[in-house]
Amino acid sequence: MVDHFQRHSGHALNHEHIAEGNLSHPLTDQEITHRTGLHCGSSAIRDLLEFHGICLTEAFCFGLGSGLGITYLKLVNGPVPYIVHVRSLGFEERLLTTIDPTMKWSTFESEGAAAGCLHERLDAGKPALLLTDIFHLPYYGSSTHFPGHAIVAWRRDADSGQVLVTDTERPELLSVPEAKLTLARFSHQPPFIHLGNMYSPDHLTLDGVSLRDAARDAVRLNADLLLQGTECSGILAIAQWRKELPQWADTAEWRWTTRFAYQIIEKRGTGGGGFRLMYADFLDELATIDPAIQASTLPRLMRESAAAWTALAQTLKNASEDTSFPLIEIDTALSVVEHAEYRYALAAMRL
């Protein structure tokens, strides 16, 4: 609980090649800092930070980026007609800007330019955080587009045309054909639109950063993001979702729509409870260094919200296997989530 703020000196010493400009220095397996995790973005950024000598837990990374969110959208030509997402948009930028105020995604006008820039970074021994659509990543074998998925690219093999990447719960290095990876880096599907998005810093440091203060600010910001939403985002989006439940029932795809919502809340890298269990772990960690969090009810309220999201997810899963759309049951479960989110967010704003 303490060492997640310590500098990882072993890897910091191994990266003297960073100062050598663009000299070729592909990374060795020993220099690659990957451990399995729960969520793509928080685990990928944790790996990238550790490479640069900064060790934070995945949960702390998630909280530092104000990762909680609620997004509700109608989709045209999407995997389902309605989609809910339970992570905040812009999480990666907020987290990385806390450590690197100059942080900015590199984006590209063409696939060729995106591939060429990645080649230069990897050949110079500088790993790159990428946003991808899992549809194009062969190791997923997915028939569904799911953009915004974060991975880290570490090295390439020019002879075979493969790039070695790491990804969330998979412990091993994964080989991806360069052409496939380039396709994966571009998406025009809301809410995750990315144009070859890449972040590959020369170095990162915590010098001058108070993690306690930054984390407390992130808690307040995240609560504000939940409260100051619209019918498409924040807690207000739940009311819109409840309002449109009859439209869910009228769609021919309502079984797949409810199943997909269940997966996004409970299964697809959230750590359970719509990311709220991971966020509760962050609050527990923060409480060890912040008396205000320790004295608060926030960790308990967040676990109550996680339980409400899990119950909603189970209701949606059951709906996907039912013969008729259980509108009342889903609406009731959504009401419980709505109240739990308000209780937490209002308490967090009183910090």
Short mmCIF file of C-alpha atoms in Angstrom, two decimals, residues 73-282:
data_model
loop_
_atom_site.label_atom_id
_atom_site.label_comp_id
_atom_site.label_asym_id
_atom_site.label_seq_id
_atom_site.Cartn_x
_atom_site.Cartn_y
_atom_site.Cartn_z
CA LEU A 73 -25.88 6.70 -26.71
CA LYS A 74 -28.05 5.70 -29.63
CA LEU A 75 -25.84 4.23 -32.33
CA VAL A 76 -26.19 4.19 -36.08
CA ASN A 77 -24.55 1.13 -37.64
CA GLY A 78 -23.06 0.20 -34.26
CA PRO A 79 -22.84 -3.24 -32.64
CA VAL A 80 -26.20 -2.54 -30.93
CA PRO A 81 -28.82 0.23 -31.31
CA TYR A 82 -28.18 1.53 -27.77
CA ILE A 83 -24.96 1.46 -25.80
CA VAL A 84 -24.03 2.29 -22.23
CA HIS A 85 -20.45 2.85 -21.11
CA VAL A 86 -19.35 3.18 -17.48
CA ARG A 87 -15.93 4.78 -17.81
CA SER A 88 -15.27 8.48 -18.33
CA LEU A 89 -14.14 9.77 -21.69
CA GLY A 90 -10.72 11.41 -21.69
CA PHE A 91 -9.50 9.28 -18.78
CA GLU A 92 -6.09 8.64 -20.35
CA GLU A 93 -5.43 12.31 -21.08
CA ARG A 94 -6.39 13.40 -17.56
CA LEU A 95 -4.17 10.80 -15.93
CA LEU A 96 -1.15 11.46 -18.10
CA THR A 97 -1.52 15.24 -17.95
CA THR A 98 -1.24 15.01 -14.16
CA ILE A 99 2.27 13.63 -14.64
CA ASP A 100 3.17 15.28 -17.94
CA PRO A 101 1.42 18.68 -18.33
CA THR A 102 2.56 18.78 -21.98
CA MET A 103 0.84 15.46 -22.73
CA LYS A 104 -0.86 15.41 -26.12
CA TRP A 105 -1.95 12.54 -28.33
CA SER A 106 -0.10 12.28 -31.62
CA THR A 107 -2.75 11.90 -34.33
CA PHE A 108 -2.28 11.35 -38.05
CA GLU A 109 -3.94 12.18 -41.34
CA SER A 110 -3.05 8.86 -42.91
CA GLU A 111 -2.40 5.27 -41.92
CA GLY A 112 1.05 5.44 -43.52
CA ALA A 113 2.06 8.41 -41.38
CA ALA A 114 0.80 6.67 -38.23
CA ALA A 115 2.74 3.50 -39.01
CA GLY A 116 5.92 5.40 -39.87
CA CYS A 117 5.94 7.38 -36.64
CA LEU A 118 5.38 4.24 -34.57
CA HIS A 119 8.31 2.57 -36.36
CA GLU A 120 10.60 5.45 -35.41
CA ARG A 121 9.61 5.34 -31.74
CA LEU A 122 9.94 1.59 -31.38
CA ASP A 123 13.27 1.47 -33.19
CA ALA A 124 14.54 4.12 -30.76
CA GLY A 125 13.48 1.95 -27.80
CA LYS A 126 10.51 4.11 -26.78
CA PRO A 127 7.26 2.22 -26.10
CA ALA A 128 3.99 3.74 -27.30
CA LEU A 129 0.53 3.83 -25.79
CA LEU A 130 -2.01 3.23 -28.58
CA LEU A 131 -5.79 3.34 -28.89
CA THR A 132 -7.18 0.50 -30.97
CA ASP A 133 -10.31 -1.26 -32.19
CA ILE A 134 -10.19 -4.90 -31.05
CA PHE A 135 -11.96 -5.95 -34.26
CA HIS A 136 -8.59 -5.66 -36.06
CA LEU A 137 -6.45 -7.32 -33.38
CA PRO A 138 -6.07 -10.98 -34.44
CA TYR A 139 -5.65 -12.37 -30.93
CA TYR A 140 -9.21 -11.28 -30.06
CA GLY A 141 -10.92 -12.92 -33.02
CA SER A 142 -13.78 -10.44 -32.51
CA SER A 143 -16.63 -10.04 -34.98
CA THR A 144 -17.69 -6.81 -33.20
CA HIS A 145 -16.03 -3.42 -33.44
CA PHE A 146 -14.97 -2.14 -30.00
CA PRO A 147 -12.76 0.97 -30.37
CA GLY A 148 -10.89 2.93 -27.72
CA HIS A 149 -9.02 -0.13 -26.45
CA ALA A 150 -5.59 0.82 -25.06
CA ILE A 151 -2.49 -1.32 -25.59
CA VAL A 152 1.26 -0.71 -25.44
CA ALA A 153 3.54 -1.35 -28.43
CA TRP A 154 7.13 -2.23 -27.40
CA ARG A 155 9.11 -3.52 -30.35
CA ARG A 156 8.80 -4.42 -34.01
CA ASP A 157 10.35 -7.00 -36.29
CA ALA A 158 10.95 -5.36 -39.65
CA ASP A 159 11.72 -8.71 -41.32
CA SER A 160 8.44 -10.38 -40.36
CA GLY A 161 6.32 -7.21 -40.36
CA GLN A 162 5.12 -7.88 -36.80
CA VAL A 163 4.78 -5.54 -33.83
CA LEU A 164 5.03 -6.86 -30.28
CA VAL A 165 2.37 -5.44 -27.95
CA THR A 166 0.99 -6.12 -24.47
CA ASP A 167 -2.68 -6.12 -23.55
CA THR A 168 -4.47 -6.09 -20.18
CA GLU A 169 -5.00 -9.63 -18.81
CA ARG A 170 -2.68 -11.39 -21.26
CA PRO A 171 0.72 -11.97 -19.61
CA GLU A 172 2.72 -12.62 -22.77
CA LEU A 173 4.02 -10.44 -25.58
CA LEU A 174 1.56 -10.53 -28.47
CA SER A 175 2.62 -10.43 -32.11
CA VAL A 176 0.39 -8.32 -34.39
CA PRO A 177 0.91 -7.81 -38.15
CA GLU A 178 1.79 -4.17 -38.79
CA ALA A 179 -1.03 -3.81 -41.32
CA LYS A 180 -3.61 -5.06 -38.82
CA LEU A 181 -2.29 -2.84 -36.06
CA THR A 182 -2.43 0.21 -38.32
CA LEU A 183 -6.08 -0.53 -39.16
CA ALA A 184 -6.88 -0.97 -35.48
CA ARG A 185 -5.52 2.49 -34.65
CA PHE A 186 -8.23 4.31 -36.65
CA SER A 187 -11.90 4.49 -35.67
CA HIS A 188 -14.77 6.83 -36.46
CA GLN A 189 -17.30 5.06 -34.23
CA PRO A 190 -18.66 7.11 -31.28
CA PRO A 191 -17.96 7.53 -28.46
CA PHE A 192 -14.36 6.45 -29.16
CA ILE A 193 -12.96 8.20 -32.21
CA HIS A 194 -9.22 7.86 -32.72
CA LEU A 195 -6.97 8.80 -35.61
CA GLY A 196 -3.87 6.74 -34.95
CA ASN A 197 -3.72 8.11 -31.38
CA MET A 198 -0.26 7.51 -29.90
CA TYR A 199 1.56 8.72 -26.79
CA SER A 200 5.27 7.92 -26.63
CA PRO A 201 7.22 10.23 -24.28
CA ASP A 202 10.99 10.32 -24.08
CA HIS A 203 10.83 10.27 -20.29
CA LEU A 204 8.42 10.85 -17.39
CA THR A 205 8.99 11.99 -13.82
CA LEU A 206 7.00 12.67 -10.65
CA ASP A 207 9.22 15.60 -9.70
CA GLY A 208 7.03 18.40 -8.36
CA VAL A 209 3.87 16.26 -8.30
CA SER A 210 1.97 15.74 -5.03
CA LEU A 211 0.07 12.53 -5.62
CA ARG A 212 -2.09 13.07 -2.55
CA ASP A 213 -3.23 16.52 -3.70
CA ALA A 214 -3.63 15.40 -7.32
CA ALA A 215 -5.65 12.37 -6.27
CA ARG A 216 -7.94 14.39 -3.99
CA ASP A 217 -8.53 16.87 -6.83
CA ALA A 218 -9.28 13.91 -9.11
CA VAL A 219 -11.91 12.61 -6.66
CA ARG A 220 -13.72 15.95 -6.70
CA LEU A 221 -13.40 16.26 -10.47
CA ASN A 222 -14.80 12.79 -11.02
CA ALA A 223 -17.79 13.53 -8.79
CA ASP A 224 -18.38 16.76 -10.71
CA LEU A 225 -18.23 14.90 -14.03
CA LEU A 226 -20.93 12.54 -12.78
CA LEU A 227 -23.15 15.37 -11.52
CA GLN A 228 -22.68 17.90 -14.35
CA GLY A 229 -23.76 15.66 -17.21
CA THR A 230 -26.36 15.63 -19.97
CA GLU A 231 -28.91 13.14 -21.22
CA CYS A 232 -25.95 11.34 -22.81
CA SER A 233 -23.43 11.56 -19.98
CA GLY A 234 -23.17 11.51 -16.21
CA ILE A 235 -25.89 10.46 -13.80
CA LEU A 236 -28.50 12.30 -15.89
CA ALA A 237 -27.91 9.72 -18.62
CA ILE A 238 -29.48 7.07 -16.39
CA ALA A 239 -32.76 9.00 -16.42
CA GLN A 240 -32.60 9.11 -20.22
CA TRP A 241 -31.90 5.38 -20.32
CA ARG A 242 -34.93 4.70 -18.12
CA LYS A 243 -37.06 6.95 -20.32
CA GLU A 244 -36.08 5.02 -23.45
CA LEU A 245 -36.46 1.51 -22.04
CA PRO A 246 -39.72 1.00 -23.98
CA GLN A 247 -37.76 1.66 -27.16
CA TRP A 248 -35.28 -1.03 -26.12
CA ALA A 249 -38.19 -3.42 -25.79
CA ASP A 250 -39.43 -2.56 -29.29
CA THR A 251 -36.13 -3.30 -31.06
CA ALA A 252 -35.59 -6.67 -32.68
CA GLU A 253 -32.10 -6.78 -31.14
CA TRP A 254 -33.18 -6.24 -27.52
CA ARG A 255 -31.67 -9.55 -26.34
CA TRP A 256 -28.24 -8.72 -27.78
CA THR A 257 -28.55 -5.09 -26.62
CA THR A 258 -29.15 -6.14 -23.00
CA ARG A 259 -26.43 -8.79 -23.22
CA PHE A 260 -23.93 -6.26 -24.58
CA ALA A 261 -24.81 -3.80 -21.80
CA TYR A 262 -24.27 -6.54 -19.22
CA GLN A 263 -20.86 -7.33 -20.70
CA ILE A 264 -19.76 -3.69 -20.75
CA ILE A 265 -20.79 -3.15 -17.12
CA GLU A 266 -19.48 -6.35 -15.60
CA LYS A 267 -17.12 -8.16 -17.93
CA ARG A 268 -15.22 -6.06 -20.45
CA GLY A 269 -12.26 -4.94 -18.38
CA THR A 270 -14.21 -3.16 -15.64
CA GLY A 271 -13.06 -5.29 -12.72
CA GLY A 272 -16.76 -5.75 -11.85
CA GLY A 273 -19.44 -3.32 -10.77
CA GLY A 274 -18.96 -0.96 -13.69
CA PHE A 275 -15.38 0.01 -12.64
CA ARG A 276 -16.69 0.96 -9.19
CA LEU A 277 -14.87 -1.87 -7.40
CA MET A 278 -11.55 -0.71 -8.87
CA TYR A 279 -12.35 2.86 -7.91
CA ALA A 280 -13.14 1.74 -4.35
CA ASP A 281 -9.68 0.16 -4.21
CA PHE A 282 -8.23 3.51 -5.29
#
